[in-house]
Coordinates of C-alpha atoms in Angstrom, one line a residue:
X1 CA 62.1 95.6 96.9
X2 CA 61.3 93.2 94.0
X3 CA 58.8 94.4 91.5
X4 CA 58.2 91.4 89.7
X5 CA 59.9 88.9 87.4
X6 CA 61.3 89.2 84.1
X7 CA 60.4 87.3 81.7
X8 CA 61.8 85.3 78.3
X9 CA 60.2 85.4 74.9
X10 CA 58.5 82.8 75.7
X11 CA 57.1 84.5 78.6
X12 CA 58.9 82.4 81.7
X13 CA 60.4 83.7 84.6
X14 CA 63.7 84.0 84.4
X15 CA 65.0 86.6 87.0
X16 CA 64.1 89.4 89.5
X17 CA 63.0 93.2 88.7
X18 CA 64.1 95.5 91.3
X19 CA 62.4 98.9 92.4
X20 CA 65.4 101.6 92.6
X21 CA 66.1 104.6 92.2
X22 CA 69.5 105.9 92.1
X23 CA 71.4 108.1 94.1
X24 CA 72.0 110.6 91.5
X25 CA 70.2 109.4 88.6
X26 CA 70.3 110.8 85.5
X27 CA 66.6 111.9 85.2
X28 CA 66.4 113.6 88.5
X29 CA 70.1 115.2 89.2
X30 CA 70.5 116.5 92.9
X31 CA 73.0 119.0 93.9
X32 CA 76.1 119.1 94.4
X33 CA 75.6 119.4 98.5
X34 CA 72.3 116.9 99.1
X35 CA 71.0 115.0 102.0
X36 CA 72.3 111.6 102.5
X37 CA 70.0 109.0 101.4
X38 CA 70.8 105.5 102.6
X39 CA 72.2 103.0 100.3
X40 CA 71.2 99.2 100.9
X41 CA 73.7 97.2 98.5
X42 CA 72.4 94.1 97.9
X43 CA 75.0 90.9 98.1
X44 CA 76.0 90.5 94.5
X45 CA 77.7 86.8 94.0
X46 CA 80.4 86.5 90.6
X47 CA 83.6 86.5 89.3
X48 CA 84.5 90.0 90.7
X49 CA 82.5 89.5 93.8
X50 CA 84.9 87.0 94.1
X51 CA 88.1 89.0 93.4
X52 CA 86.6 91.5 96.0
X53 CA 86.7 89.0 98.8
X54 CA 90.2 88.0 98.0
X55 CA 91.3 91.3 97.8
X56 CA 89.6 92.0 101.7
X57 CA 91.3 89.2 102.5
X58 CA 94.7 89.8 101.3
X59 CA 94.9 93.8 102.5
X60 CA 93.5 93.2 105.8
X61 CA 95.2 90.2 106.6
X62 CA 98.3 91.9 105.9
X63 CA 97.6 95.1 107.8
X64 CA 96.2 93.4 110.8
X65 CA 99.2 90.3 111.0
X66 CA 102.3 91.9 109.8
X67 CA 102.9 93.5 113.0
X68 CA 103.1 90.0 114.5
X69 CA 106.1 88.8 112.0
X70 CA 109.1 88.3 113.2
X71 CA 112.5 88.8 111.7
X72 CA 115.9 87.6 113.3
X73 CA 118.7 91.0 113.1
X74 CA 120.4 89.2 115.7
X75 CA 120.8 90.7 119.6
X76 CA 121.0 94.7 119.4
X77 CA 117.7 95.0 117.2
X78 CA 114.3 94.4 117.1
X79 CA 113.1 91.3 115.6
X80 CA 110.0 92.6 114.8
X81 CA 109.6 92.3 110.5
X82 CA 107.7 95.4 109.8
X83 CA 107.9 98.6 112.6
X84 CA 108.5 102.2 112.6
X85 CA 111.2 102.3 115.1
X86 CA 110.3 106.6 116.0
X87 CA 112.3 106.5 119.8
X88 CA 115.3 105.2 117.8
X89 CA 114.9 106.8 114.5
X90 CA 114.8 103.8 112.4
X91 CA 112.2 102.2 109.9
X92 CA 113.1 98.1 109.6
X93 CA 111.6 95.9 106.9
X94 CA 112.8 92.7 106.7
X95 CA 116.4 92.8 105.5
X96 CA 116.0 96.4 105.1
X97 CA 116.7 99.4 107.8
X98 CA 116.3 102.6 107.2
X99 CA 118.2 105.7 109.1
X100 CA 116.7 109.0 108.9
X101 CA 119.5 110.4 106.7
X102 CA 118.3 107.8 103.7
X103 CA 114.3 108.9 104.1
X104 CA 114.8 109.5 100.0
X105 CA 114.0 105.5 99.6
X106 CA 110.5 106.3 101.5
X107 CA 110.1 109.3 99.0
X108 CA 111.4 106.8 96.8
X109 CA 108.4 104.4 97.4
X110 CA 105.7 107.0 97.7
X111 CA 106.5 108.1 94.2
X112 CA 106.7 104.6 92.9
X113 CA 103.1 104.7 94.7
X114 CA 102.3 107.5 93.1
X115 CA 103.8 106.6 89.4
X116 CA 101.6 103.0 90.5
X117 CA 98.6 104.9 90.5
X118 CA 98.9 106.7 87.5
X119 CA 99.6 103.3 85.7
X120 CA 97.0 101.1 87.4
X121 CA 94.2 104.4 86.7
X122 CA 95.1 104.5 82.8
X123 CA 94.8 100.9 82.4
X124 CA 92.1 100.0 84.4
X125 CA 90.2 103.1 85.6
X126 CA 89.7 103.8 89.2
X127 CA 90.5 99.8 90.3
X128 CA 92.6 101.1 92.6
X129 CA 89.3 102.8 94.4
X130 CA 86.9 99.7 93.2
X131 CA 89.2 97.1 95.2
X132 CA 92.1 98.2 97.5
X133 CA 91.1 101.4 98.8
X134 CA 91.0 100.9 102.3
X135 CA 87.9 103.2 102.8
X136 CA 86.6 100.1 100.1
X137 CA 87.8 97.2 101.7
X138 CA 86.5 98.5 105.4
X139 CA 83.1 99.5 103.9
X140 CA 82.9 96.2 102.5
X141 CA 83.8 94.3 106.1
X142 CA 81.6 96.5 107.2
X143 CA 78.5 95.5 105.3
X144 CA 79.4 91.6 106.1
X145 CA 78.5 92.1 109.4
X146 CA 75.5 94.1 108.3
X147 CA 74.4 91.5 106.7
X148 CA 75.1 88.5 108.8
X149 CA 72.7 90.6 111.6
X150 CA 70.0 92.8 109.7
X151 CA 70.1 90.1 106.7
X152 CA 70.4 91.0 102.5
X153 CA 68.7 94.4 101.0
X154 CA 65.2 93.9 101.8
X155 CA 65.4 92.7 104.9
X156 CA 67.6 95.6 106.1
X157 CA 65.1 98.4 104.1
X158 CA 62.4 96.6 106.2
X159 CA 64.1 97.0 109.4
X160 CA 65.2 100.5 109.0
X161 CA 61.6 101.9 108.0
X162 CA 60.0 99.7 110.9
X163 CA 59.3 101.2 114.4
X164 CA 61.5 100.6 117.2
X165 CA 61.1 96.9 118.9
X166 CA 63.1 95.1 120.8
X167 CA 64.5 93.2 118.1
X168 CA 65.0 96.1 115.9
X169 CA 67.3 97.6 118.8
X170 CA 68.9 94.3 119.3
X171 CA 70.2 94.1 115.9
X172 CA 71.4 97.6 115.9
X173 CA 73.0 97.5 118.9
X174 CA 75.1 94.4 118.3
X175 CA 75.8 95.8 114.4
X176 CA 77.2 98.9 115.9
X177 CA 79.1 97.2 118.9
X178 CA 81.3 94.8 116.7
X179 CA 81.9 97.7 114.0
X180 CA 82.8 99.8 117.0
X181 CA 85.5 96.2 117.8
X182 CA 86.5 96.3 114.2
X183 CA 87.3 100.4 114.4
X184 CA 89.4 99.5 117.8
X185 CA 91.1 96.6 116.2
X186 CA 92.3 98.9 113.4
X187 CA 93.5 101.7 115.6
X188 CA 95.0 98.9 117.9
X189 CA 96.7 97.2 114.7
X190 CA 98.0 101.0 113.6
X191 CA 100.0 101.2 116.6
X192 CA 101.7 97.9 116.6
X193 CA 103.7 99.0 114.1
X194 CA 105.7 101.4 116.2
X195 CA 106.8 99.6 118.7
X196 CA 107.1 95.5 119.5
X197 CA 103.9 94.3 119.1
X198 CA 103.5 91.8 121.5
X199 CA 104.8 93.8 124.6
X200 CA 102.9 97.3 123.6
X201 CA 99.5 94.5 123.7
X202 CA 100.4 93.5 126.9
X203 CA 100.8 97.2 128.1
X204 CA 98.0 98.8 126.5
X205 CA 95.5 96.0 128.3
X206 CA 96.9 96.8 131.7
X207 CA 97.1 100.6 130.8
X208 CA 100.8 100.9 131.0
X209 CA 101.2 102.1 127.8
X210 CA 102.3 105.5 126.6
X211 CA 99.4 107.7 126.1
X212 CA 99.7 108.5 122.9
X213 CA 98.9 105.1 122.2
X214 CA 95.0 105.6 123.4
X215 CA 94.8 108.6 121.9
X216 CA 95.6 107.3 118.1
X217 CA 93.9 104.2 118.5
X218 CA 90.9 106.1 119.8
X219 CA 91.4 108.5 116.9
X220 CA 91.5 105.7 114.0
X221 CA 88.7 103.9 116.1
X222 CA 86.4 106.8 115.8
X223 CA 87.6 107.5 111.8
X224 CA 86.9 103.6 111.2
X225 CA 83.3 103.5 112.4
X226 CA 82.0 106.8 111.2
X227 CA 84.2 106.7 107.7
X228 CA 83.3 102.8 107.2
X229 CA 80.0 102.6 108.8
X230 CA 77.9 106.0 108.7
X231 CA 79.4 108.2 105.9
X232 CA 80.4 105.2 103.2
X233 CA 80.2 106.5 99.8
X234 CA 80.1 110.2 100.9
X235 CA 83.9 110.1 101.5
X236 CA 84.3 108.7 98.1
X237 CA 81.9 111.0 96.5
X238 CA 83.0 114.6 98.9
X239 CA 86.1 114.1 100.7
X240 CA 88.5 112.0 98.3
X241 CA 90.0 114.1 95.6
X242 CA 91.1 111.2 93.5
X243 CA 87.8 111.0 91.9
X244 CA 88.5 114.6 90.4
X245 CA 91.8 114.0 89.2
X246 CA 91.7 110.4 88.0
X247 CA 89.5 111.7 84.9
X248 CA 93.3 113.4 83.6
X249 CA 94.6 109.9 83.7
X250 CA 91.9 107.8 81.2
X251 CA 92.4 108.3 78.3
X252 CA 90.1 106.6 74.6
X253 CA 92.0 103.3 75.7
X254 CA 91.5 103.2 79.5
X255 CA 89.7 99.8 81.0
X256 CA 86.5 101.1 82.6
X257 CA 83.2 99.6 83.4
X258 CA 80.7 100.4 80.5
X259 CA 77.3 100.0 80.2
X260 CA 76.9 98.6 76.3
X261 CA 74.0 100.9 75.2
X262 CA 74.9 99.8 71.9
X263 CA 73.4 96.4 72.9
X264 CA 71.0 97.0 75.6
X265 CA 69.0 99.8 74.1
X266 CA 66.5 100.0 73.5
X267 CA 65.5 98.7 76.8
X268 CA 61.8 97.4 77.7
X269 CA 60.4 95.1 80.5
X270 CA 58.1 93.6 78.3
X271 CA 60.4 92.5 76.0
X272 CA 57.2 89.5 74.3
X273 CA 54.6 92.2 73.9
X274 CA 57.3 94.3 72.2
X275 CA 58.7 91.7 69.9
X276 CA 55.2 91.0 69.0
X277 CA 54.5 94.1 67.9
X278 CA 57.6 94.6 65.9
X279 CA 59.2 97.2 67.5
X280 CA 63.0 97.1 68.5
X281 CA 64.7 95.4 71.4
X282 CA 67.7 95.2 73.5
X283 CA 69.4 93.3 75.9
X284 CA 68.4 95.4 78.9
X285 CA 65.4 94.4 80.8
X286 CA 66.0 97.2 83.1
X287 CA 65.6 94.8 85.9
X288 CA 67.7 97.0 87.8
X289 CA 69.8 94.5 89.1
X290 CA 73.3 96.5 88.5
X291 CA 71.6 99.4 90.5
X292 CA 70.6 97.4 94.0
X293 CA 74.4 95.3 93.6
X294 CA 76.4 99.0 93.3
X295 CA 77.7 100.3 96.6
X296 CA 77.9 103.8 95.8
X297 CA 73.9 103.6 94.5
X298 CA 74.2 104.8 91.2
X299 CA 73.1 103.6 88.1
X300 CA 75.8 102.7 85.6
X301 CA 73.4 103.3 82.7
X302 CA 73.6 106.8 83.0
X303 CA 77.5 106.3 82.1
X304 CA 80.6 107.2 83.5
X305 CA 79.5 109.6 86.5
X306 CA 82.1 110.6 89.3
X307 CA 80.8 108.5 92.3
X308 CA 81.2 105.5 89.7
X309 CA 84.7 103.7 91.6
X310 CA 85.1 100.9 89.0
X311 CA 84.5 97.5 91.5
X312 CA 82.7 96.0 88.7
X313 CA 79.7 94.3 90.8
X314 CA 77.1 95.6 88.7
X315 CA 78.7 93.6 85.8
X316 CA 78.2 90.6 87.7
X317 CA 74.7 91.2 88.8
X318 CA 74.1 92.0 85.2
X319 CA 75.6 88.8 84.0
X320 CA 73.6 87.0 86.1
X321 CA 70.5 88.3 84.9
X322 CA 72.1 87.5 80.9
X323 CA 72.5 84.3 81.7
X324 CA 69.0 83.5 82.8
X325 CA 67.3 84.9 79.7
X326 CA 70.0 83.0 77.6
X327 CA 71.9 85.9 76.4
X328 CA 75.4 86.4 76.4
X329 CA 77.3 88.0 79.0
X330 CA 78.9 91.4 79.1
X331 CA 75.9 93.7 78.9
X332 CA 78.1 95.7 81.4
X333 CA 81.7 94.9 80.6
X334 CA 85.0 96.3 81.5
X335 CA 85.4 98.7 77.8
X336 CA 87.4 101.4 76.3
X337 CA 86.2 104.4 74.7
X338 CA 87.7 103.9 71.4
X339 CA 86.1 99.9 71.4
X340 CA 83.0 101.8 72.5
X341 CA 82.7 104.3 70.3
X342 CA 83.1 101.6 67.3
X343 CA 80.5 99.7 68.8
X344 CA 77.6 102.5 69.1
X345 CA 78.7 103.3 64.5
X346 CA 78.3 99.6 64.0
X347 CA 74.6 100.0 65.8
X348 CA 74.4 102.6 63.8
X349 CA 73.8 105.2 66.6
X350 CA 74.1 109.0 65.8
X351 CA 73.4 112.3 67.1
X352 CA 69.7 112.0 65.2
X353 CA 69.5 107.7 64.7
X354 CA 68.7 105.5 67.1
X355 CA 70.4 102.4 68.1
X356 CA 69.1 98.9 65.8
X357 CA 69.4 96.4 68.1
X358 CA 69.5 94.1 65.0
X359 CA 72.9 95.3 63.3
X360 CA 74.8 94.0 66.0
X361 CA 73.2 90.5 65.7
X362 CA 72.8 87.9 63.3
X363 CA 69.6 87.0 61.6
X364 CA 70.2 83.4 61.3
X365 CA 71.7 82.7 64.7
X366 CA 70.6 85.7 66.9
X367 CA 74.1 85.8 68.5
X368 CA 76.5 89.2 68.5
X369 CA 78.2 89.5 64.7
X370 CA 82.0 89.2 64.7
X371 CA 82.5 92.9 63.7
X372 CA 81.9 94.1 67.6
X373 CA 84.5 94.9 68.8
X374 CA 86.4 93.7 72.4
X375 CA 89.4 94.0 74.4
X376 CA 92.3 92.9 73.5
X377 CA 96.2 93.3 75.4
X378 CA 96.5 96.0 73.0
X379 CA 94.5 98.3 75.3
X380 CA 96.6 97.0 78.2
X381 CA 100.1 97.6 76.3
X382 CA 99.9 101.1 75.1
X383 CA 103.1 103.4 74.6
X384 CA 101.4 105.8 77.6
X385 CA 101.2 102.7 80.1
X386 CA 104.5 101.4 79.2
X387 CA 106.0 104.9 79.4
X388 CA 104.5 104.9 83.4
X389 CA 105.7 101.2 84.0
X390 CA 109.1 101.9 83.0
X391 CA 109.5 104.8 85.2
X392 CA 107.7 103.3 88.0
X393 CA 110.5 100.3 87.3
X394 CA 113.1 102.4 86.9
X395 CA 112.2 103.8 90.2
X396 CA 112.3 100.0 92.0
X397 CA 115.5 99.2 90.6
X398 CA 117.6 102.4 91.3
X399 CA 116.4 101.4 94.8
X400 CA 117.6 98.2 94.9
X401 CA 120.8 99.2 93.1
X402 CA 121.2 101.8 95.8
X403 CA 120.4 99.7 98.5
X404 CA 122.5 96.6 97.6
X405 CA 125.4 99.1 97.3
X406 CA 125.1 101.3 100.4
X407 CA 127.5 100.8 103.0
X408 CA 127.1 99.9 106.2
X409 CA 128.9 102.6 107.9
X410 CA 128.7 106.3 107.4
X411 CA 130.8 109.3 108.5
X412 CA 130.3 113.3 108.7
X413 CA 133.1 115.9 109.6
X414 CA 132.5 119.1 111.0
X415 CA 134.9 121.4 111.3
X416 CA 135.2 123.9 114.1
X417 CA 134.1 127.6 114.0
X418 CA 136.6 128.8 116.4
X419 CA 139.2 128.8 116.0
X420 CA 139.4 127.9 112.6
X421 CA 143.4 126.3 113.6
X422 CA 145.9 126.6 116.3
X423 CA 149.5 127.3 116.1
X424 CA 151.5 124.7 118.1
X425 CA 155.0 125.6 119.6
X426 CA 156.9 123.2 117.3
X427 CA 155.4 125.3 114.5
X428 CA 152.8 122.8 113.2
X429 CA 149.3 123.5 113.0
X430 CA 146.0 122.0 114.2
X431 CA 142.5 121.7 113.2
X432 CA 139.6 120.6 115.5
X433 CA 136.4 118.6 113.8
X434 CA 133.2 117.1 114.7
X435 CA 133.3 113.2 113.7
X436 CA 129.8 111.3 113.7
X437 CA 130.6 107.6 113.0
X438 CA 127.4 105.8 112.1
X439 CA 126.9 101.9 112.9
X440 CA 124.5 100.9 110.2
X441 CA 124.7 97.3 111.4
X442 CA 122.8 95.5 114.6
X443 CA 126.2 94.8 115.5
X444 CA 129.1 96.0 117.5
X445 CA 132.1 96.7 115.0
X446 CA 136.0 98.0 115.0
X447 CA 137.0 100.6 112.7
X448 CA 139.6 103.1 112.3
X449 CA 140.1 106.6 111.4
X450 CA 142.9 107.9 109.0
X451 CA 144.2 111.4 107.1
X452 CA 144.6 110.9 103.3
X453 CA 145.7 114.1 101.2
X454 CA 147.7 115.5 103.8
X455 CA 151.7 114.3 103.4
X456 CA 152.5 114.0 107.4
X457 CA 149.2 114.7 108.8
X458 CA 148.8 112.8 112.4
X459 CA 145.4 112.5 114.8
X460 CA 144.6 112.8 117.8
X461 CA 141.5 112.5 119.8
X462 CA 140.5 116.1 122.2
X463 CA 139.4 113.8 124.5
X464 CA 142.3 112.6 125.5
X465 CA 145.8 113.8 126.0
X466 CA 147.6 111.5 123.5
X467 CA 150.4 111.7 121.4
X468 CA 149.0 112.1 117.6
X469 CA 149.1 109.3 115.1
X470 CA 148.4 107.6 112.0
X471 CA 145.0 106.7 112.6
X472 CA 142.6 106.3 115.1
X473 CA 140.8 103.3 116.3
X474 CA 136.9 103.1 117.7
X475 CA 134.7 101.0 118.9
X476 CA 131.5 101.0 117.4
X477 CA 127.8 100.2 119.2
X478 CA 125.3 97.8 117.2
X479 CA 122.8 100.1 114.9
X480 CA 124.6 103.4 116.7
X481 CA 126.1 106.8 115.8
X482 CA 129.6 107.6 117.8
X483 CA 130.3 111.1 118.1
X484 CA 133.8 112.4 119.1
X485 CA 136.1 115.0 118.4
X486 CA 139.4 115.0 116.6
X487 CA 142.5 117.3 116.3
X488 CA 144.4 117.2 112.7
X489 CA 148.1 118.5 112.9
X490 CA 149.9 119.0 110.1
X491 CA 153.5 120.8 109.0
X492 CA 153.6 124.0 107.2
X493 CA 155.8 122.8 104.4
X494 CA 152.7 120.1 103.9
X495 CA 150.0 122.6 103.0
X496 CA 149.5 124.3 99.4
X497 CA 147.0 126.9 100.5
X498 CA 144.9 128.0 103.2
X499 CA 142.6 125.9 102.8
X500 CA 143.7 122.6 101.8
X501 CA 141.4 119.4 101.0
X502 CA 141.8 116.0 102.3
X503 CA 139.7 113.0 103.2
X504 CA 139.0 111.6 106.7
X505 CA 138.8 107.4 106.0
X506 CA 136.9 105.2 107.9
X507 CA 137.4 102.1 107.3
X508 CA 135.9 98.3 109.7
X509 CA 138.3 96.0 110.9
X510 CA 137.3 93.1 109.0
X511 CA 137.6 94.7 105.7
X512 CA 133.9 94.7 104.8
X513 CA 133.5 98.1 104.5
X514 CA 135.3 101.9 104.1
X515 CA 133.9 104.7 103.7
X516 CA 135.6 108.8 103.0
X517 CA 134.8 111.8 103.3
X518 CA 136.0 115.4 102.2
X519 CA 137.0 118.0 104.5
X520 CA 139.2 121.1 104.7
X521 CA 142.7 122.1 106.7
X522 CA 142.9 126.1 107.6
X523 CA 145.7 127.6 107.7
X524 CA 147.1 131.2 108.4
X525 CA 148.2 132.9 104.4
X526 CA 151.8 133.5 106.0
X527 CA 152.4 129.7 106.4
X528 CA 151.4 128.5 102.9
X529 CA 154.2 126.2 101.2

């Protein structure tokens, strides 16, 4: 609730004074495992407010929408953009499909992810948590529709500590019934990615679909309300571990939101009668604003505390407030440590000085000297971040490399156990394998099957009594694997060993593509060349 006003040096109103006290403020620390107390963030407005909503925008517009893209792979695939084929084992994006036997470029991408993570944390701090998190972005769609029913932060802290009434219920029913919505859209969104979405829509709303399908989407339904509308910043503070481990990623030269006390302090609310009386004074009018703006309820004064996830509102509430008493902005700024650090010797803060407000101003003009220091790209382009940017790049580009040069068909030989080879009556001898042929295209395909490595080797296929030959031919399903079984015969005089190496080739008819691979000939010791 608001206090009062603050006021200039002239003694004007310029802006509000909020009464708050933080979650875990630094006065009065609560342990590690405390009762929740509800957090009412007021609606902060600014340049990262702004960011914020574009960001919510972006990431749920692509989560909830992508499903619904369509991609032409011709007659014999889905022409769904984005899905998680799991009846047929494939995973298609876009241009891309993926078989199970090439999951490494999904291992691939979760590392990138991971390097990504690393990078974007040493930069920037936790902006990853601050603004794309998607316990962030649903908490923050979440309090939209908080707001548009119960109203901004004093309207809600009225209605919760007022008795039950008609419209008290009202509003809480109809807040809990769309987040409910917003929990079964997500689940319902979730599921469209394994299978065509249109069709699985039509099926789930006349209960024809699997059920699996109600089970997950009641699942991520249930996950989404209570994660997103009752627990909030508990899952950031006790049940994410990146909080914990993200403080091995900053580093003196890491981006994180900083409360300037080398400006701010000493703070006073009566900043006239203080003046008047000589005594030192900073920026900070400990109006409070940054505290009712910070989702997470903390107080960003009391410095870099774990529940702190970097989204940057309290600098634009505190900017806000600058601006009104004619001050310059970036009381709370996005900072390093090292700039920091330079910052607090310049105000000549030490273990047993105070900060001087007037060091880090000029007499004549009252505006911040030019010895404070900011930051630059230099805090950006570091040899640590550029080490994790070229391996996260390296990463990307081995991928594409790997993917523009993968062929389209693959092939796996199998030999069989027993018996190893079989002794013909015209003296040659004959091996039985295993051939899987692999389709990798959404099209049907020719190819044929040939010995190389073995002078006068002939095939023929077990399933059929033929008369052995050069090579084989097969047709090939769109996006299938052929399985069959092949005899290899091959003269005595041909073989240098027991067990001789050759290579089975598979090559299409049209030329686009061959592909080989190794396998062995057995033969008995006694009928080595």
């Amino acid at each position: 609730m608001t206090l009062s006003d603050v006021t200039d040096q002239d003694g004007h109103a310029t802006a509000e004074r909020f009464s708050v006290e933080a979650v875990n403020s630094k006065k009065i620390r609560q342990p590690l495992y405390a009762a929740r107390r509800k957090i009412f963030p007021k609606r902060a407005s600014g340049t990262f407010r702004r960011f914020k909503w574009l960001v919510m925008l972006l990431t749920l517009g692509i989560y909830y929408l992508t499903p619904f893209l369509r991609w032409d792979r011709g007659p014999f695939a889905p022409d769904q953009a984005v899905m998680i084929d799991l009846a047929n084992r494939r995973f298609y994006f876009f241009f891309i499909e993926i078989w199970p036997q090439e999951f490494y470029y999904v291992a691939g991408l979760l590392i990138m992810a991971g390097v990504g993570l690393f990078l974007i944390t040493s930069t920037v701090g936790r902006a990853w948590c601050g603004y794309t998190c998607p316990q962030t972005v649903w908490v923050d769609l979440f309090l939209v529709v908080e707001r548009a029913i119960e109203g901004d932060r004093n309207a809600r802290i009225k209605l919760d500590s007022a008795p039950w009434s008609l419209d008290k219920a009202v509003k809480r029913v109809a807040k809990h019934a769309i987040w409910l919505v917003i929990g079964v859209v997500t689940g319902g969104a979730w599921i469209l990615y394994f299978a065509d979405a249109p069709t699985l829509i039509r099926n789930f709303s006349q209960f024809e679909a699997p059920s699996v399908a109600y089970i997950t989407v009641g699942i991520l339904a249930a996950t989404t309300y209570v994660f997103g509308g009752l627990m909030r910043e508990q899952v950031c503070t006790y049940m994410c571990p990146w909080p914990r481990i993200q403080a091995a990623m900053l580093d003196e030269h890491s981006l994180t939101v900083t409360y300037n006390d080398w400006r701010g302090e000493p703070r006073t609310r009566h900043a006239k009668k203080a003046i008047a009386e000589g005594r030192p004074v900073g920026d900070c009018v400990d109006c409070n604003a940054c505290v009712v703006v910070c989702p997470m309820g903390i107080d960003i004064r009391d410095g870099q505390q774990l529940e702190c996830i970097t989204c940057a509102l309290c600098i634009d509430a505190c900017d806000g407030v600058m601006t009104k008493l004619g001050h310059e902005r970036g009381l709370i700024s996005y900072a390093t440590l090292n700039d920091y650090n330079a910052n607090m010797v310049l105000a000549g803060a030490s273990a047993t000085t105070p900060i001087e407000p007037a060091r880090v101003r000029d007499p004549a003009t009252g505006k911040l000297v030019d010895a404070i220091r900011h930051t630059t790209w230099r805090s950006i382009v570091r040899p640590r971040t550029l080490v994790y940017f070229l391996v996260w790049a390296g990463i990307g580009v081995a991928m594409l490399v790997a993917l523009s040069l993968r062929a389209t068909i693959e092939v796996s030989v199998l030999h069989d156990r027993n018996p190893q080879y079989v002794l013909l009556s015209d003296g040659s001898i004959r091996n039985g394998y295993k051939v899987k042929i692999s389709n990798m295209r959404p099209e049907p395909r020719t190819v044929t099957l040939s010995v190389e490595g073995l002078p006068g080797a002939a095939l023929a296929s077990a399933d059929a009594a033929a008369q052995p030959v050069a090579s084989l031919t097969y047709e090939l399903q769109p996006d299938a694997v052929l399985e069959t079984r092949i005899f290899v015969r091959a003269a005595p005089g041909a073989l240098a060993s027991t067990n001789t190496d050759f290579t089975l080739a598979v090559a299409s008819a049209d030329g686009t593509a061959t592909v080989m691979t190794d396998a062995k000939f057995e033969a008995p010791k006694e009928m080595r060349k």
